[in-house]
CSV table of C-alpha atoms in Angstrom, one decimal:
chain,number,residue,atom,x,y,z
A,22,MET,CA,0.0,0.0,0.0
A,23,ASN,CA,2.8,2.4,0.8
A,24,LEU,CA,4.0,2.1,-2.8
A,25,ALA,CA,0.7,3.1,-4.4
A,26,THR,CA,-0.2,6.7,-5.0
A,27,ASN,CA,-3.6,7.9,-3.6
A,28,THR,CA,-5.3,10.2,-6.2
A,29,ASP,CA,-8.6,10.6,-4.2
A,30,SER,CA,-8.7,14.0,-2.3
A,31,ASN,CA,-11.7,12.6,-0.3
A,32,SER,CA,-10.1,9.5,1.2
A,33,TYR,CA,-7.2,9.2,3.7
A,34,GLY,CA,-5.5,6.6,1.7
A,35,PHE,CA,-7.0,3.4,0.3
A,36,PRO,CA,-10.3,1.9,1.5
A,37,ILE,CA,-10.2,-1.5,3.0
A,38,THR,CA,-13.1,-3.5,4.4
A,39,LEU,CA,-12.7,-5.5,7.6
A,40,THR,CA,-15.2,-8.2,8.4
A,41,ALA,CA,-15.8,-9.7,12.0
A,42,LYS,CA,-18.0,-12.5,13.0
A,43,ALA,CA,-19.4,-13.5,16.4
A,44,GLY,CA,-21.7,-16.4,16.3
A,45,GLN,CA,-24.3,-15.7,13.7
A,46,ALA,CA,-23.5,-11.9,13.6
A,47,THR,CA,-21.3,-10.5,11.0
A,48,ASN,CA,-20.1,-6.9,11.0
A,49,LYS,CA,-18.2,-5.0,8.3
A,50,GLN,CA,-16.3,-1.8,8.6
A,51,THR,CA,-14.6,0.1,5.9
A,52,LEU,CA,-11.4,2.1,6.7
A,53,ASP,CA,-9.0,4.2,4.9
A,54,LEU,CA,-5.5,2.8,5.0
A,55,GLY,CA,-2.5,5.0,4.6
A,56,GLY,CA,-3.5,8.2,6.4
A,57,LEU,CA,-2.9,10.7,3.6
A,58,LYS,CA,-5.4,12.3,1.1
A,59,ALA,CA,-4.4,13.4,-2.4
A,60,ILE,CA,-4.0,17.2,-2.4
A,61,ASN,CA,-5.6,19.2,-5.2
A,62,THR,CA,-4.9,22.9,-4.5
A,63,ASP,CA,-3.9,26.1,-6.4
A,64,SER,CA,-1.2,28.7,-6.1
A,65,ASP,CA,-3.4,31.2,-4.4
A,66,THR,CA,-4.3,28.9,-1.6
A,67,VAL,CA,-0.7,27.8,-1.0
A,68,THR,CA,0.3,31.5,-0.9
A,69,GLN,CA,-2.4,32.4,1.5
A,70,LYS,CA,-2.2,29.4,3.8
A,71,GLY,CA,1.4,27.9,3.3
A,72,LEU,CA,1.9,24.6,1.9
A,73,GLY,CA,2.5,23.0,5.4
A,74,SER,CA,-1.1,24.0,6.3
A,75,VAL,CA,-2.4,22.7,3.1
A,76,VAL,CA,-0.8,19.3,3.6
A,77,ALA,CA,-1.8,19.3,7.2
A,78,SER,CA,-5.5,19.2,6.2
A,79,ALA,CA,-4.8,16.0,4.2
A,80,ILE,CA,-3.5,14.0,7.0
A,81,ASP,CA,-5.9,11.8,9.1
A,82,THR,CA,-5.2,13.7,12.3
A,83,ASN,CA,-6.8,11.3,14.8
A,84,SER,CA,-5.6,8.1,13.4
A,85,VAL,CA,-2.0,9.3,12.9
A,86,THR,CA,-1.9,10.8,16.3
A,87,ASN,CA,-3.1,7.5,17.8
A,88,LEU,CA,-0.4,5.7,15.8
A,89,ILE,CA,2.4,8.1,17.0
A,90,GLN,CA,1.3,7.7,20.6
A,91,THR,CA,1.4,3.9,20.3
A,92,LEU,CA,4.8,3.9,18.6
A,93,ASN,CA,6.2,6.3,21.3
A,94,ALA,CA,5.0,3.9,24.0
A,95,THR,CA,6.6,0.9,22.3
A,96,LEU,CA,10.0,2.8,21.8
A,97,LYS,CA,10.0,3.6,25.6
A,98,LYS,CA,9.9,-0.1,26.3
A,99,SER,CA,12.4,-1.3,23.5
A,100,THR,CA,14.9,1.5,22.7
A,101,SER,CA,16.4,4.8,23.9
A,102,GLY,CA,15.4,6.5,20.7
A,103,THR,CA,12.6,9.0,19.8
A,104,LEU,CA,10.3,9.3,16.9
A,105,GLN,CA,11.5,11.4,14.0
A,106,TYR,CA,10.2,11.8,10.5
A,107,ASN,CA,10.8,13.0,7.1
A,108,TRP,CA,9.0,13.9,3.9
A,109,VAL,CA,9.8,12.5,0.5
A,110,TYR,CA,8.6,13.1,-3.0
A,111,TRP,CA,8.8,11.5,-6.5
A,112,ASP,CA,9.5,13.0,-9.8
A,113,PRO,CA,6.6,11.9,-11.9
A,114,SER,CA,8.8,11.3,-14.8
A,115,ASN,CA,10.8,8.8,-12.8
A,116,SER,CA,8.9,6.7,-10.3
A,117,SER,CA,12.0,5.1,-8.8
A,118,ASP,CA,13.7,8.5,-8.0
A,119,THR,CA,13.0,9.2,-4.3
A,120,LYS,CA,14.0,12.6,-3.1
A,121,SER,CA,14.2,13.5,0.6
A,122,GLY,CA,12.5,16.4,1.9
A,123,TYR,CA,13.5,16.9,5.5
A,124,THR,CA,14.2,15.1,8.7
A,125,SER,CA,12.6,16.5,11.8
A,126,LYS,CA,14.9,17.9,14.6
A,127,GLN,CA,12.1,17.4,17.3
A,128,ASN,CA,10.5,14.5,18.9
A,129,LEU,CA,7.4,13.4,17.1
A,130,THR,CA,4.4,13.4,19.4
A,131,ASN,CA,1.3,13.9,17.3
A,132,ALA,CA,0.1,14.5,13.7
A,133,SER,CA,0.5,18.1,13.8
A,134,ASP,CA,4.3,17.7,14.3
A,135,LEU,CA,4.4,16.4,10.8
A,136,THR,CA,3.8,19.8,9.4
A,137,ASN,CA,4.5,22.3,12.2
A,138,SER,CA,8.2,22.3,11.1
A,139,PHE,CA,7.5,21.8,7.4
A,140,PRO,CA,10.7,22.3,5.5
A,141,ASN,CA,11.5,25.5,3.7
A,142,ARG,CA,11.7,23.7,0.3
A,143,PHE,CA,8.2,22.5,0.8
A,144,ASN,CA,6.7,25.9,1.6
A,145,ASN,CA,5.2,28.7,-0.6
A,146,GLN,CA,8.4,30.6,-0.9
A,147,SER,CA,10.4,27.7,-2.2
A,148,ASN,CA,11.3,26.3,-5.7
A,149,PHE,CA,9.3,23.1,-4.7
A,150,VAL,CA,5.9,24.8,-5.2
A,151,GLN,CA,7.0,26.3,-8.6
A,152,TYR,CA,8.2,22.7,-9.5
A,153,VAL,CA,4.8,21.2,-8.6
A,154,GLU,CA,2.9,23.9,-10.5
A,155,ASP,CA,5.1,23.1,-13.5
A,156,GLN,CA,4.3,19.4,-13.2
A,157,THR,CA,0.5,20.2,-12.8
A,158,ALA,CA,0.5,22.4,-15.8
A,159,ALA,CA,2.0,19.5,-17.7
A,160,GLY,CA,-0.7,17.1,-16.6
A,161,LYS,CA,1.3,15.4,-14.1
A,162,SER,CA,1.4,15.1,-10.3
A,163,VAL,CA,4.1,14.8,-7.7
A,164,ALA,CA,3.6,12.1,-5.1
A,165,ILE,CA,4.5,12.9,-1.5
A,166,GLN,CA,4.8,10.7,1.5
A,167,PHE,CA,5.8,11.0,5.3
A,168,ARG,CA,8.0,8.4,7.0
A,169,ILE,CA,8.4,7.7,10.7
A,170,TYR,CA,11.8,6.6,12.2
A,171,ASP,CA,13.2,5.5,15.4
A,172,SER,CA,16.2,7.9,16.0
A,173,ALA,CA,18.2,5.1,17.5
A,174,ASN,CA,17.8,3.0,14.4
A,175,SER,CA,17.0,5.4,11.6
A,176,LYS,CA,18.2,3.3,8.6
A,177,ASN,CA,14.7,2.0,7.9
A,178,ALA,CA,11.3,3.5,8.6
A,179,ILE,CA,9.1,2.0,11.2
A,180,THR,CA,6.0,3.0,9.3
A,181,THR,CA,5.1,5.3,6.4
A,182,SER,CA,1.9,6.9,5.0
A,183,ASN,CA,0.7,6.1,1.6
A,184,ARG,CA,1.9,8.1,-1.3
A,185,ALA,CA,-0.4,11.0,-2.0
A,186,ALA,CA,-0.8,12.9,-5.3
A,187,LEU,CA,0.1,16.6,-4.9
A,188,THR,CA,-1.1,19.0,-7.6
A,189,ILE,CA,-1.0,22.8,-7.4
A,190,LYS,CA,-2.8,24.6,-10.2
A,191,PRO,CA,-1.0,27.8,-11.2
A,192,ILE,CA,-3.2,30.8,-11.4
A,193,THR,CA,-2.0,33.2,-14.1
A,194,ALA,CA,-3.1,36.6,-15.2
A,195,GLN,CA,-5.7,36.4,-18.0
A,196,LEU,CA,-6.4,39.1,-20.7
A,197,THR,CA,-10.3,39.1,-20.9
A,198,GLN,CA,-11.0,42.3,-22.9
A,199,VAL,CA,-9.2,44.6,-25.2
A,200,PRO,CA,-10.7,47.6,-27.2
A,201,THR,CA,-13.0,46.6,-30.0
A,202,ALA,CA,-11.8,49.4,-32.4
A,203,PHE,CA,-10.3,52.8,-32.4
A,204,TYR,CA,-12.3,55.1,-34.7
A,205,PHE,CA,-10.5,58.2,-36.0
A,206,GLY,CA,-13.4,59.6,-38.2
A,207,SER,CA,-12.9,61.4,-41.5
A,208,ILE,CA,-9.5,63.0,-41.8
A,209,PRO,CA,-8.8,65.5,-44.8
A,210,VAL,CA,-6.2,64.3,-47.3
A,211,SER,CA,-4.3,67.6,-46.7
A,212,ALA,CA,-3.9,66.8,-43.0
A,213,ALA,CA,-2.6,63.3,-43.7
A,214,ALA,CA,-0.3,64.6,-46.4
A,215,ASN,CA,1.5,67.3,-44.5
A,216,GLY,CA,1.8,65.2,-41.3
A,217,SER,CA,-1.3,66.8,-39.7
A,218,ASN,CA,0.9,69.8,-38.7
A,219,GLY,CA,2.3,67.8,-35.8
A,220,GLN,CA,-1.2,67.4,-34.3
A,221,ALA,CA,-2.6,64.1,-33.2
A,222,VAL,CA,-6.1,63.0,-34.1
A,223,SER,CA,-7.8,61.3,-31.2
A,224,ALA,CA,-9.9,58.2,-31.5
A,225,VAL,CA,-13.5,58.4,-30.5
A,226,THR,CA,-14.0,57.1,-26.9
A,227,THR,CA,-16.4,54.2,-26.5
A,228,ASN,CA,-17.6,52.1,-23.5
A,229,ASP,CA,-15.7,49.2,-24.7
A,230,ASN,CA,-12.3,50.9,-25.1
A,231,GLN,CA,-11.0,49.0,-22.1
A,232,ILE,CA,-8.3,46.6,-21.0
A,233,LYS,CA,-9.5,44.1,-18.6
A,234,ILE,CA,-7.1,41.5,-16.9
A,235,GLN,CA,-8.2,38.9,-14.3
A,236,ASN,CA,-5.7,37.8,-11.6
A,237,ALA,CA,-3.5,40.9,-12.2
A,238,ASN,CA,-1.8,40.7,-9.0
A,239,ARG,CA,1.0,38.6,-10.6
A,240,ASN,CA,4.0,39.3,-12.7
A,241,TRP,CA,2.8,40.0,-16.2
A,242,SER,CA,3.5,42.3,-19.2
A,243,LEU,CA,1.1,43.6,-21.9
A,244,THR,CA,2.3,44.3,-25.3
A,245,ALA,CA,0.8,45.8,-28.4
A,246,SER,CA,1.6,46.2,-32.0
A,247,TYR,CA,-0.2,47.3,-35.2
A,248,THR,CA,-0.1,46.8,-38.9
A,249,PRO,CA,0.2,49.8,-41.3
A,250,PHE,CA,-3.0,51.6,-42.2
A,251,THR,CA,-4.1,50.1,-45.5
A,252,ASN,CA,-7.0,50.6,-47.7
A,253,GLN,CA,-8.8,48.1,-50.0
A,254,SER,CA,-6.4,49.1,-53.0
A,255,GLY,CA,-3.3,48.3,-51.0
A,256,ASN,CA,-2.3,51.9,-50.4
A,257,THR,CA,-0.7,52.5,-47.0
A,258,LEU,CA,-0.1,55.5,-44.8
A,259,GLN,CA,2.9,56.2,-42.5
A,260,THR,CA,1.6,56.9,-39.2
A,261,ILE,CA,2.3,57.1,-35.5
A,262,LEU,CA,-0.3,55.3,-33.4
A,263,ALA,CA,-0.1,56.1,-29.7
A,264,VAL,CA,-2.2,54.4,-26.9
A,265,GLY,CA,-2.8,55.8,-23.4
A,266,LEU,CA,-3.1,53.3,-20.6
A,267,ALA,CA,-3.2,53.9,-16.8
A,268,GLY,CA,-1.5,57.3,-17.2
A,269,LYS,CA,1.1,56.0,-19.7
A,270,THR,CA,1.2,56.9,-23.4
A,271,THR,CA,3.1,54.6,-25.7
A,272,ASN,CA,3.9,54.8,-29.4
A,273,LEU,CA,3.2,51.5,-31.1
A,274,SER,CA,5.1,49.9,-33.9
A,275,GLN,CA,4.8,46.7,-36.0
A,276,SER,CA,6.9,45.0,-33.3
A,277,ALA,CA,5.4,44.1,-30.0
A,278,THR,CA,5.9,47.2,-27.6
A,279,SER,CA,5.2,47.0,-23.9
A,280,VAL,CA,2.3,49.1,-22.8
A,281,ALA,CA,1.6,47.9,-19.2
A,282,SER,CA,2.9,45.5,-16.6
A,283,GLY,CA,1.8,44.1,-13.3
A,284,ASN,CA,3.0,42.4,-10.0
A,285,SER,CA,1.8,41.4,-6.6
A,286,GLN,CA,0.9,45.1,-5.8
A,287,THR,CA,-1.4,45.4,-8.8
A,288,SER,CA,-5.0,45.1,-8.1
A,289,ALA,CA,-6.4,41.7,-8.9
A,290,ASN,CA,-8.9,43.0,-11.3
A,291,TYR,CA,-7.2,45.3,-13.7
A,292,ASP,CA,-9.7,47.4,-15.6
A,293,GLN,CA,-8.5,50.5,-17.4
A,294,ASN,CA,-9.7,52.7,-20.2
A,295,VAL,CA,-7.6,53.0,-23.3
A,296,THR,CA,-7.2,56.2,-25.3
A,297,ALA,CA,-5.6,56.3,-28.8
A,298,SER,CA,-4.2,59.1,-31.0
A,299,LEU,CA,-2.9,59.2,-34.6
A,300,GLN,CA,-0.3,61.2,-36.2
A,301,PHE,CA,0.7,61.1,-39.9
A,302,SER,CA,4.2,61.2,-41.2
A,303,LYS,CA,5.3,64.1,-43.6
A,304,ASN,CA,6.5,61.4,-45.9
A,305,ASN,CA,2.7,60.9,-47.0
A,306,THR,CA,2.0,62.9,-50.1
A,307,ALA,CA,-1.4,63.9,-51.5
A,308,ALA,CA,-0.9,62.2,-54.8
A,309,ASN,CA,-0.2,58.9,-53.0
A,310,ILE,CA,-3.2,59.0,-50.6
A,311,LYS,CA,-6.2,57.2,-52.3
A,312,THR,CA,-9.6,57.9,-51.1
A,313,ASP,CA,-11.5,55.1,-52.8
A,314,SER,CA,-11.9,53.1,-49.5
A,315,PRO,CA,-11.2,53.7,-45.8
A,316,TYR,CA,-7.8,53.0,-44.3
A,317,THR,CA,-7.7,50.4,-41.4
A,318,ALA,CA,-5.0,48.8,-39.3
A,319,LYS,CA,-5.1,45.9,-36.9
A,320,VAL,CA,-3.9,46.2,-33.3
A,321,THR,CA,-2.5,43.0,-31.7
A,322,TRP,CA,-2.6,42.7,-27.8
A,323,ASN,CA,-0.6,40.0,-26.0
A,324,LEU,CA,-0.4,39.2,-22.4
A,325,THR,CA,2.7,37.3,-21.0
A,326,ASN,CA,2.9,35.8,-17.5
A,327,ASP,CA,6.5,36.5,-16.5
A,328,THR,CA,6.8,34.1,-13.6
A,329,PRO,CA,9.9,32.0,-14.3
A,330,LYS,CA,9.4,28.2,-14.9
A,331,LEU,CA,11.8,25.8,-13.3
A,332,SER,CA,12.6,22.4,-14.8
A,333,SER,CA,13.2,20.7,-11.5
A,334,ALA,CA,12.9,21.2,-7.8
A,335,SER,CA,15.8,22.7,-6.0
A,336,ASN,CA,17.5,20.5,-3.4
C-alpha cells in the first residue's frame, strides 16, 4: 500500500473492508489505510495558507496521532530512541527516483508535528511549489509521503503513510477584454499629407475601449503592435499610433511594444480605459493617398505571464 499513490482527495489513503463474525452476527467496517489524502490545490491557496497548512489538512489527524502515541509507548520499552520523520517526493517522470524532503529535529508526538516544522523547500516561498505547479500544468502530479523513524535506528522507517498525489494549479493573469476598435473619423487628405501639422487625431472614446485583466496581482506584461494603415487598394499610410493606458502613453510599432505590466501590488482585477491618437508622417503625399476606401489597421494585444518556470525542484 505504501508504494501506491492515492489520487482521491476525499479518502485518507485506500479503502479496506474488515469483516468480523461473532456467532451468527457479521459486521463489516470500511477504513482508509494510509493516512494521507491526495491534495488538489492552487497557487493562491498555497500562498495564503502555506503549503504546510494545506498538507496538514490532508492528514488523518486522529488516526495518525493515535499511531504516533502507540509507537512512542513501544519505543520507551524497547529502545532509547525518539520518533522522528521526514517527507519524500517522487518526480513523476521517474517513479524510482525518491527525493528526501526534511528530517525533523524534534520528537514526534502527534500528527500536527508532521507539518509544524514543514521544511523550507516545501513551503510557498520555495522552488518546490513552482516545480509542482510546472508538473501540474504538464498534466502530471508529484507524489509525497511521510515516513516515521526510530532515531536510535534510523536506517529503515518504522512506518510510512501512503503516497499521495500533490497538484498545485498555477493561477495566472488572463486578458479578458481589449478595445474593439479605435475610430478616428474622417481626416482630410491635406492633414494626412503634411503630417497633420504635428497634431494628433484622437480616437472616438467608446464604452468598450477598455483593457481588462483577471488575476492581475501577478508578474505579467502587456504588449501591443499594429499593422500599417491600408485601404482596399493596398495603399498604406505612414503613421504614429499611440495608446494611453493607466497614465502612460506609448507609441506602437509593427513590433510588440510594452504598454503595461503588473506584479503582486497590482489590483487583482485590472480594468483600465484605453485612449488612442494618430499622427501622420510628412512622408505621405497627397498624390499617393487614395480615397476610394477607408484605411484600417489591426492592433494585436498580447499578455505574457513573467513568472519563471523551473525544470526541476531545488534541493
